[in-house]
XYZ file of C-alpha atoms in Angstrom:
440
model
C 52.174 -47.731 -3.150
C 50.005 -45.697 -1.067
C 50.489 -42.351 1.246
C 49.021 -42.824 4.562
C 48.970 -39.704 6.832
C 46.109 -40.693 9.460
C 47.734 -39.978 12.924
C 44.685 -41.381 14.702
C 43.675 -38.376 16.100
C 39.950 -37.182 16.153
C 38.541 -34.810 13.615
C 36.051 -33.891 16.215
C 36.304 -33.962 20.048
C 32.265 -34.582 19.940
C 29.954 -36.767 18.744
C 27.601 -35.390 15.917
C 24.802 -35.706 18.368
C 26.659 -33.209 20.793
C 27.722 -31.218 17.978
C 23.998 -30.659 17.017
C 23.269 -30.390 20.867
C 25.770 -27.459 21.315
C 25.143 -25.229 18.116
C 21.305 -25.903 19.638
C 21.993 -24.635 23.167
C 24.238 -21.998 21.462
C 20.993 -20.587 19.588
C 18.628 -20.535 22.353
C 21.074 -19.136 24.842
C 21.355 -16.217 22.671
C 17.244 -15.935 22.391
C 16.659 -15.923 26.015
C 20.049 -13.743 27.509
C 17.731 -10.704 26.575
C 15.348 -10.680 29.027
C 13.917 -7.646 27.837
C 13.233 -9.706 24.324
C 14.195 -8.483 20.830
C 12.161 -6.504 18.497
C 11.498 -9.048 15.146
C 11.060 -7.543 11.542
C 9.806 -10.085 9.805
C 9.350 -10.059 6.024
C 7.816 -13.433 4.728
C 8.026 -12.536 0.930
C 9.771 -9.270 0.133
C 9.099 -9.614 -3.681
C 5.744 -9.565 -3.035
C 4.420 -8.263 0.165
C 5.445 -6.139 3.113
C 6.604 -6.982 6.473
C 5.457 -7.229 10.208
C 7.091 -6.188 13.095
C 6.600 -7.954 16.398
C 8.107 -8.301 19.964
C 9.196 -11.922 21.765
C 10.499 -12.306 24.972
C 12.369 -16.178 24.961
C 12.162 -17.879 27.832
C 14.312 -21.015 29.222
C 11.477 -23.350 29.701
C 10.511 -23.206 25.785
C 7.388 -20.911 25.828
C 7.974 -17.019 24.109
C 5.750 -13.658 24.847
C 4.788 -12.061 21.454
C 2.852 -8.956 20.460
C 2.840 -7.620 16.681
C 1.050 -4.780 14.523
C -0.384 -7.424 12.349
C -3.532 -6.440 13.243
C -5.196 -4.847 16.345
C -4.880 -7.446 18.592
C -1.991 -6.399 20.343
C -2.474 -8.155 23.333
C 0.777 -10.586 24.664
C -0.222 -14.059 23.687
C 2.180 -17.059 24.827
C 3.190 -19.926 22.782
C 6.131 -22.797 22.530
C 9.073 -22.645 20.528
C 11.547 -24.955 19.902
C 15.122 -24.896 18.323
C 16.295 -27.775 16.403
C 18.635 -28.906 13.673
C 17.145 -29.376 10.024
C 19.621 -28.243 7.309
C 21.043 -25.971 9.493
C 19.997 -24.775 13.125
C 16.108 -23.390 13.207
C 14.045 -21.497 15.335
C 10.465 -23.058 15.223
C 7.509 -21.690 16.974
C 5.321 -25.142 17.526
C 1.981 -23.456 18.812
C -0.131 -20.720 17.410
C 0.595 -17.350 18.733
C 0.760 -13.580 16.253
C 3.260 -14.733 13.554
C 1.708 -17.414 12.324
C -1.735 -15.101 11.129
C 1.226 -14.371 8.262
C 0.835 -17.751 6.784
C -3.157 -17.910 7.217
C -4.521 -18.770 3.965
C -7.963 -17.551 4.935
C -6.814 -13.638 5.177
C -9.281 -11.474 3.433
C -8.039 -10.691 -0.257
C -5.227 -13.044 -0.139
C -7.695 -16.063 0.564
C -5.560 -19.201 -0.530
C -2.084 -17.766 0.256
C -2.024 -15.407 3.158
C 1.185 -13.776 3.112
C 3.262 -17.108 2.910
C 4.475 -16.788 5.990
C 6.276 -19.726 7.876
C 6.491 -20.470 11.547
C 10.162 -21.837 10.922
C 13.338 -20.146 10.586
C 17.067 -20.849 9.535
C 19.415 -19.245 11.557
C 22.051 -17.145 9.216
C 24.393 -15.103 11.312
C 24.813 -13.052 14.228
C 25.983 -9.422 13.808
C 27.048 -7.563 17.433
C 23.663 -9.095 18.810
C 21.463 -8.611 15.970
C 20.076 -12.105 15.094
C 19.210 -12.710 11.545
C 17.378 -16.125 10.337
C 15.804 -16.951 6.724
C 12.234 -18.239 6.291
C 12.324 -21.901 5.717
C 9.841 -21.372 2.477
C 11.181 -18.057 0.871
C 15.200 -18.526 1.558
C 15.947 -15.508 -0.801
C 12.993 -13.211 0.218
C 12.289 -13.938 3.553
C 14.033 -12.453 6.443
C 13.055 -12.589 10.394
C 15.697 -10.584 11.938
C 15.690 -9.992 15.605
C 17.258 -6.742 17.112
C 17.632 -6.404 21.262
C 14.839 -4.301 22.685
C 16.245 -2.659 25.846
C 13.327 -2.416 27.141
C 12.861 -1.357 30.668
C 9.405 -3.199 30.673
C 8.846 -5.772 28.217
C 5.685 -6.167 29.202
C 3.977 -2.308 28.587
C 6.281 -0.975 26.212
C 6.082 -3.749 23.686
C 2.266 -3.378 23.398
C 2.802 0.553 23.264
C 5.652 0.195 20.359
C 3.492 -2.188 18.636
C -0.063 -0.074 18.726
C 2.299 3.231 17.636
C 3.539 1.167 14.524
C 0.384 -0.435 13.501
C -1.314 3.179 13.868
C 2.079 4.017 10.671
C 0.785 2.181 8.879
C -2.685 4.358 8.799
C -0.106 7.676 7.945
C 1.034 6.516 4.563
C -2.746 6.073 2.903
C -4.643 8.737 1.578
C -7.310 11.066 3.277
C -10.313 12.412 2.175
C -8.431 15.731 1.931
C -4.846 14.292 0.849
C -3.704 14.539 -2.696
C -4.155 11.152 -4.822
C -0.781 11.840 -6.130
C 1.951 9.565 -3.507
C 5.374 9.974 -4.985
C 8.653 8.751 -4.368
C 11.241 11.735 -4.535
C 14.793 11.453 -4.881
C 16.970 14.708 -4.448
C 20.790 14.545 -4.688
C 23.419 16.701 -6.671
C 22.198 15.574 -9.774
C 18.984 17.143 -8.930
C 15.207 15.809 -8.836
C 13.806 12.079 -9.950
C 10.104 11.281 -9.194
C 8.157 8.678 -9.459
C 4.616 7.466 -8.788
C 4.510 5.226 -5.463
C 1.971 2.695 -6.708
C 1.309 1.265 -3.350
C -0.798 -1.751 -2.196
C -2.140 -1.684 0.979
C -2.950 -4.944 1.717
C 0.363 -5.900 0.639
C 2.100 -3.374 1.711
C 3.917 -3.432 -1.552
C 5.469 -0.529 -3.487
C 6.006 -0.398 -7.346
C 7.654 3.122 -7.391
C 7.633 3.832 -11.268
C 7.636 6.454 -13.923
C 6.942 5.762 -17.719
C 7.737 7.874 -20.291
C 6.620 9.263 -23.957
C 9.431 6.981 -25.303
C 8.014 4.531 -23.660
C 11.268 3.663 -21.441
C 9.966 2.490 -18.153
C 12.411 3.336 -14.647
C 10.329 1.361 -11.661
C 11.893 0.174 -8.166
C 9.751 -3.109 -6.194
C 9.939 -3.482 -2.269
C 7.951 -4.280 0.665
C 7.258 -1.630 3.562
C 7.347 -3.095 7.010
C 6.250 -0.116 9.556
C 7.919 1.218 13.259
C 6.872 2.883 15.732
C 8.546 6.174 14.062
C 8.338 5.769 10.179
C 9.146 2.221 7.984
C 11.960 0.245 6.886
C 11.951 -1.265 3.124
C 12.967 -4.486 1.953
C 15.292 -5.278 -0.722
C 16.972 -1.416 0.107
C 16.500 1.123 -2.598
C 19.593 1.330 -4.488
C 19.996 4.681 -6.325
C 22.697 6.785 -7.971
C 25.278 5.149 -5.679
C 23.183 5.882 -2.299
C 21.083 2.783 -0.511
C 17.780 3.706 1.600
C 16.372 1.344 4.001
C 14.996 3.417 6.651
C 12.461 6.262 6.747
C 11.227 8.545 9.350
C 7.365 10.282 9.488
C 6.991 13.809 9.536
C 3.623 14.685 10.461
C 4.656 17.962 9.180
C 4.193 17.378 5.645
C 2.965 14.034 6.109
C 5.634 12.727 4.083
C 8.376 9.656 4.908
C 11.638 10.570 4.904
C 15.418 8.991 4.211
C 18.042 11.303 4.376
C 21.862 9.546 3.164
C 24.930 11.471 2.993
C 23.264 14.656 2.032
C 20.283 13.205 -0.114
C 17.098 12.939 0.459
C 14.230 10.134 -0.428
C 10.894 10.976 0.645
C 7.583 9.564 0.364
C 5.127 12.357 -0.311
C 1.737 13.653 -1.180
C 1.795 16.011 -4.888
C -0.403 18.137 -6.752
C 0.377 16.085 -9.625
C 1.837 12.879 -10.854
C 5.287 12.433 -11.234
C 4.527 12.042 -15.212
C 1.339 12.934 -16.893
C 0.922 10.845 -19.814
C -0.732 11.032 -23.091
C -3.709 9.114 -22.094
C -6.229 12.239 -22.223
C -5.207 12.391 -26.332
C -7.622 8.594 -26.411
C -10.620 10.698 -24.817
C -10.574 12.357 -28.611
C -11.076 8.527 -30.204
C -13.894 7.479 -27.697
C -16.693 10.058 -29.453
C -19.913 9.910 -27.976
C -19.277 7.066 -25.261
C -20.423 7.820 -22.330
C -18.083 7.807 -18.967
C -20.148 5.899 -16.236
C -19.868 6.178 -12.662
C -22.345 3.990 -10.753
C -21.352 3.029 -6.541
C -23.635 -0.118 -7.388
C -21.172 -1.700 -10.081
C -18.782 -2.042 -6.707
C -15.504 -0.470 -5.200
C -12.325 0.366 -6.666
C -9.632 1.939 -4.916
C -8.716 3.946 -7.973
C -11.696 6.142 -6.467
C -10.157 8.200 -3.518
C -12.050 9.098 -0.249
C -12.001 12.435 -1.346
C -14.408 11.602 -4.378
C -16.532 9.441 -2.053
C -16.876 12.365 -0.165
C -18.185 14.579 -2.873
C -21.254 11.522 -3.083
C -21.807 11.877 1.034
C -22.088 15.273 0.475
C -24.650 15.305 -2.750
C -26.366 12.245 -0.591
C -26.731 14.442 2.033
C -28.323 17.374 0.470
C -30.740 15.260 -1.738
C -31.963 13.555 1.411
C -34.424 16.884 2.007
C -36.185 16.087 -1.021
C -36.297 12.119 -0.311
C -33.834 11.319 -2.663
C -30.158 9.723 -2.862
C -27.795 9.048 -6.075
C -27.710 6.742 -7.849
C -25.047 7.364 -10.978
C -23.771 10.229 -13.213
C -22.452 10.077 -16.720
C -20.148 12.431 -18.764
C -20.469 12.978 -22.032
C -17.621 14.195 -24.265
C -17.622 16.864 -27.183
C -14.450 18.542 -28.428
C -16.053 20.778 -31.085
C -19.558 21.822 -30.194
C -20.642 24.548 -27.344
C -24.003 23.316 -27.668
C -24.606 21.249 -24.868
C -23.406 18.284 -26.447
C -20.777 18.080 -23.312
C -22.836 17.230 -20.715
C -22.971 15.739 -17.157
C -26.443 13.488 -16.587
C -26.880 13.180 -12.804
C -29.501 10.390 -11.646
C -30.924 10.093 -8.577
C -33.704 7.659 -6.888
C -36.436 7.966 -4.615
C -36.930 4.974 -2.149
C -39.425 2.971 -4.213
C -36.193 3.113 -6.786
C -37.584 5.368 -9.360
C -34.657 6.911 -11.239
C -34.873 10.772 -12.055
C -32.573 12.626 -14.844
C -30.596 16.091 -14.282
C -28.461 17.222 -17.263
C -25.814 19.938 -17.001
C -24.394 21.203 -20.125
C -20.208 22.179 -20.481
C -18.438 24.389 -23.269
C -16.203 22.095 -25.885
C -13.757 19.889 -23.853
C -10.448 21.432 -24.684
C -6.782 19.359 -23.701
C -4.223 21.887 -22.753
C -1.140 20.734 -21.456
C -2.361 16.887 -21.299
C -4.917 18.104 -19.395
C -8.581 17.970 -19.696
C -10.487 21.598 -19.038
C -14.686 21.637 -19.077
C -15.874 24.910 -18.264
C -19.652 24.864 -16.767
C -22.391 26.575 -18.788
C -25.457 25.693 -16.915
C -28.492 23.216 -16.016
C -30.277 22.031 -18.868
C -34.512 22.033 -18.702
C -35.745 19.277 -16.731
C -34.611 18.202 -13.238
C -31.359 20.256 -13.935
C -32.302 23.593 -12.258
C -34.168 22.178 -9.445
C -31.154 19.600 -8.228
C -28.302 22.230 -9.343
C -27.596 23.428 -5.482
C -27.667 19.765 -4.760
C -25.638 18.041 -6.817
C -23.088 20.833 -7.599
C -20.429 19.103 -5.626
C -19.870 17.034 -8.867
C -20.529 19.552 -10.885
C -17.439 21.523 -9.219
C -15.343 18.524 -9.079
C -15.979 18.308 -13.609
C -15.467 22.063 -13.381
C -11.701 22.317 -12.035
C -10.150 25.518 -13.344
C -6.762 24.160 -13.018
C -8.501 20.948 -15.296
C -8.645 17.459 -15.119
C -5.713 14.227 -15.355
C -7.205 11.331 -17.535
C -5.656 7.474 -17.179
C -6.717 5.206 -19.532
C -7.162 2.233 -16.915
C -7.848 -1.059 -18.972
C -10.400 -3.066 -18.773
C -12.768 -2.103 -15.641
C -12.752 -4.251 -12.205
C -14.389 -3.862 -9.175
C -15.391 -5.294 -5.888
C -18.190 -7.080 -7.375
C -16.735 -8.016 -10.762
C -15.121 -7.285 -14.504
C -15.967 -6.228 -17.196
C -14.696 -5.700 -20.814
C -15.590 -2.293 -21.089
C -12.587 0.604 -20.983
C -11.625 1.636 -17.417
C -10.380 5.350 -16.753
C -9.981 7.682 -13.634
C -10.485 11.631 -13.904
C -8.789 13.471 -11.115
C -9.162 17.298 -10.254
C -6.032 19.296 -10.377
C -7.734 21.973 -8.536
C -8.348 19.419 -5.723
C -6.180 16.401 -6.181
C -7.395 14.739 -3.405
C -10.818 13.838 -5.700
C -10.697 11.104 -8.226
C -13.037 8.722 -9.264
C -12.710 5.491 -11.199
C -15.652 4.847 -14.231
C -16.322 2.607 -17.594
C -17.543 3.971 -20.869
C -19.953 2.615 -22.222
C-alpha cells in the first residue's frame, strides 16, 4: 500500500534557469538603482588584516566606477563586473580596477599573500538598502558590505571622501613628537581598563593587550578599516556588555573615540604603558653586556621617529666638524659611581674612520620598574670635545622622570636576525623617544 498525494501541480512556476536568471537580475538591479553608487567597506581577512574602503558606481551595461584609499591613487578607474550564480548569487568584478591590489601577492612586506583579497563575492542579505556579501575565499572573515552614498556628485565627492580617509589612516601612527605609548581605554561605571594597542601598520591590525605580574594575559584582535571621519573595527569589540564598532578622530587630543550608552573607548597617545612590567629587574642579570645601537644593523619600528630624530639632530651638529654617527653603546653598573656606567658614542669621518666619546653615569638605580641614570660627565678623550654635540643622547639616557625597559627577544631588523637579546629603552620624560638595540 502506498500514500500518493502528488496533485500535479508545479513546485515552481519557473524553470531553474529563470530562477537563477531572476535572483541574478534581482542583484544587479539593486547595484545599479543608486546612481550615486554605494560606499564599500571591504575587509578581506579580519583575523588578520584591516580593511579598505572604496566607492563604485554600477552601471546597467556591466562596467562599475571605483576609487579607494588603498593607496594614493585615487583616481576613478573603470572596470567590468558581472553577477552570476555559483553556490549562491555573486558579485564578480572580471577586470582589474582598485580592489583587486587587495589580493596582489607582490605588495611590499606581504610579498606572497597580499592581503588575500578576492575579486568575488557571495551575496548574504540585504538590510533597508545596505548590501552585505562574503568573500568567496575567507567566508567567516571576509566582509564587502556596500552602504548607499547619497552623493550629490559621484564623481568629485568620492575622490574627496576617499583622499580624507586614506589621509586617517596617517592620524593613528606616531609622530616624532607623539608619545610611543598608543592605548586602548575603556571607561564605564566600573571605572578604567587599559591596554597597550599593539598596532601593525601595514596590516592595519590591532592586538589591544595587557599582561600582568601573574602572568594572566586580557588581549582583544581586530582589523581597522579607516573613513573619512575616524575608523570602523572588524569583529566589534565586545566589552563589559557594551559593543564598539565605530570611532570618531579628535584632532583635539589626537585620540579615536567610541562613545556607547555613556562609555567611552578611545584610542589614545600616554605617558606610559598601560602596564609596566618587570622586564627592567633582567637588566640586573645581563652584567657587563653592552646595549648596542647601530642604524647600519637596519630598521625596526620598535625605534620611534622621535629617537630618529635625536640621531638627525646629533648628525646635524657633528656635520661642522666633518663627522656623522655611527653607533652608541650603554654600559650597565648597579653598584659602582665610578664610571663604570657609561655611554660610548662613535662617530666617523668620511674615509670611515671610527672615533670614541665616553660619558660616564652614577650607579643605575630601578625605582618603581623604572630605570634612572643620572649624568656625571665626559670622560678624557673625545668626550669633552663632542659633549655639545652629541648631548641629545646623552639627554635622552638622562631622563629625570627615568627610563621603561622591554626585554624584546631575540633582535630583528630590516636587514636581518640575530640571536642576540633584543630590548627598547624609552624616556618617560619624553615618551615620544625610544630606540630598539641588542646586547652584546
Amino acid at each position: 500500500m502506498s500514500c500518493n498525494n502528488d496533485d500535479g501541480q508545479e513546485l515552481f512556476a519557473d524553470s531553474p534557469a529563470e530562477r537563477i536568471a531572476n535572483r541574478n537580475a534581482e542583484l544587479t538591479n539593486l547595484l545599479i538603482s543608486q546612481n550615486q553608487g554605494y560606499k564599500a567597506v571591504y575587509f578581506s581577512k579580519n583575523d588578520e588584516f584591516g580593511g579598505f574602503t572604496y566607492y563604485m558606481q554600477f552601471n546597467a551595461d556591466g562596467t562599475v566606477g571605483m576609487t579607494s584609499d588603498f593607496d594614493a591613487e585615487t583616481a576613478i578607474e573603470f572596470s567590468s563586473y558581472e553577477v552570476r550564480l555559483g553556490t549562491t548569487n555573486e558579485l564578480v568584478f572580471t577586470t582589474r580596477n582598485h580592489i583587486q591590489k587587495v589580493s596582489n601577492p607582490s605588495f611590499p612586506g606581504l610579498v606572497g599573500t597580499g592581503y588575500k583579497g578576492t575579486s568575488v563575492f557571495q551575496y548574504f542579505k540585504n538590510e533597508n538598502g545596505v548590501l552585505t556579501f562574503r568573500d568567496v575565499r575567507n567566508s567567516d572573515s571576509g566582509f564587502l558590505v556596500l552602504t548607499p552614498t547619497n552623493f550629490a556628485d559621484f564623481e568629485t565627492e568620492s575622490v574627496a571622501k576617499a583622499e580624507a580617509s586614506l589621509a586617517q589612516r596617517e592620524n593613528i601612527l606616531p609622530t616624532p613628537t607623539s608619545s610611543v605609548f598608543q592605548l586602548l581605554s575603556i571607561e564605564n561605571a566600573n571605572g578604567l581598563s587599559s591596554f597597550n594597542f599593539n598596532y601593525d601598520p601595514l596590516r592595519l591590525y590591532a592586538s589591544p593587550r595587557i599582561t600582568l605580574d601573574d602572568g594572566s594575559v586580557t588581549e582583544f584582535n581586530f582589523g581597522l578599516s579607516f573613513t573619512e571621519n575616524g575608523l570602523v573595527i572588524s569583529p566589534v569589540l565586545e566589552f563589559e556588555g557594551e559593543v564598539y564598532e565605530e570611532f570618531i578622530y579628535d584632532s583635539s587630543s589626537s585620540s579615536y573615540i567610541s562613545e556607547v550608552n555613556g562609555t567611552t573607548a578611545k584610542i589614545l597617545f600616554s605617558n606610559e604603558p598601560a602596564f609596566i612590567g618587570r622586564d627592567v629587574f633582567d637588566l640586573l642579570e645581563i652584567g657587563g653586556d653592552g646595549y648596542l645601537y647601530r642604524p647600519g644593523l637596519g630598521s625596526n619600528p620598535l625605534t620611534s621617529p622621535g629617537h630618529d630624530a635625536i640621531i638627525a639632530e646629533v648628525n646635524e651638529n657633528l656635520s661642522g666638524f666633518g663627522l656623522s654617527f655611527f653607533d652608541y653603546i650603554l654600559f650597565l653598573d648597579f653598584e659602582s659611581d665610578n664610571c663604570l656606567s657609561q655611554l660610548l658614542i662613535r662617530v666617523q669621518n668620511a674615509n670611515g674612520d671610527i672615533f670614541n666619546a665616553f660619558y660616564c653615569f652614577e650607579r643605575a638605580v630601578i625605582q618603581d620598574r623604572k630605570l634612572f641614570l643620572t649624568y656625571a660627565g665626559p670622560a678624557q678623550g673625545n668626550g669633552p670635545l663632542l659633549e655639545a654635540s652629541v648631548a641629545p643622547i646623552i639627554t635622552f639616557f638622562n631622563s629625570t622622570e627615568g627610563m621603561i625597559y622591554t626585554n624584546e627577544g631575540s633582535f630583528s631588523s630590516s636587514l636581518g636576525s640575530f640571536s642576540n637579546l633584543a630590548g627598547t629603552f624609552t624616556s618617560v620624560q619624553n615618551p615620544s623617544q625610544r630606540v630598539y638595540g641588542l646586547f652584546f
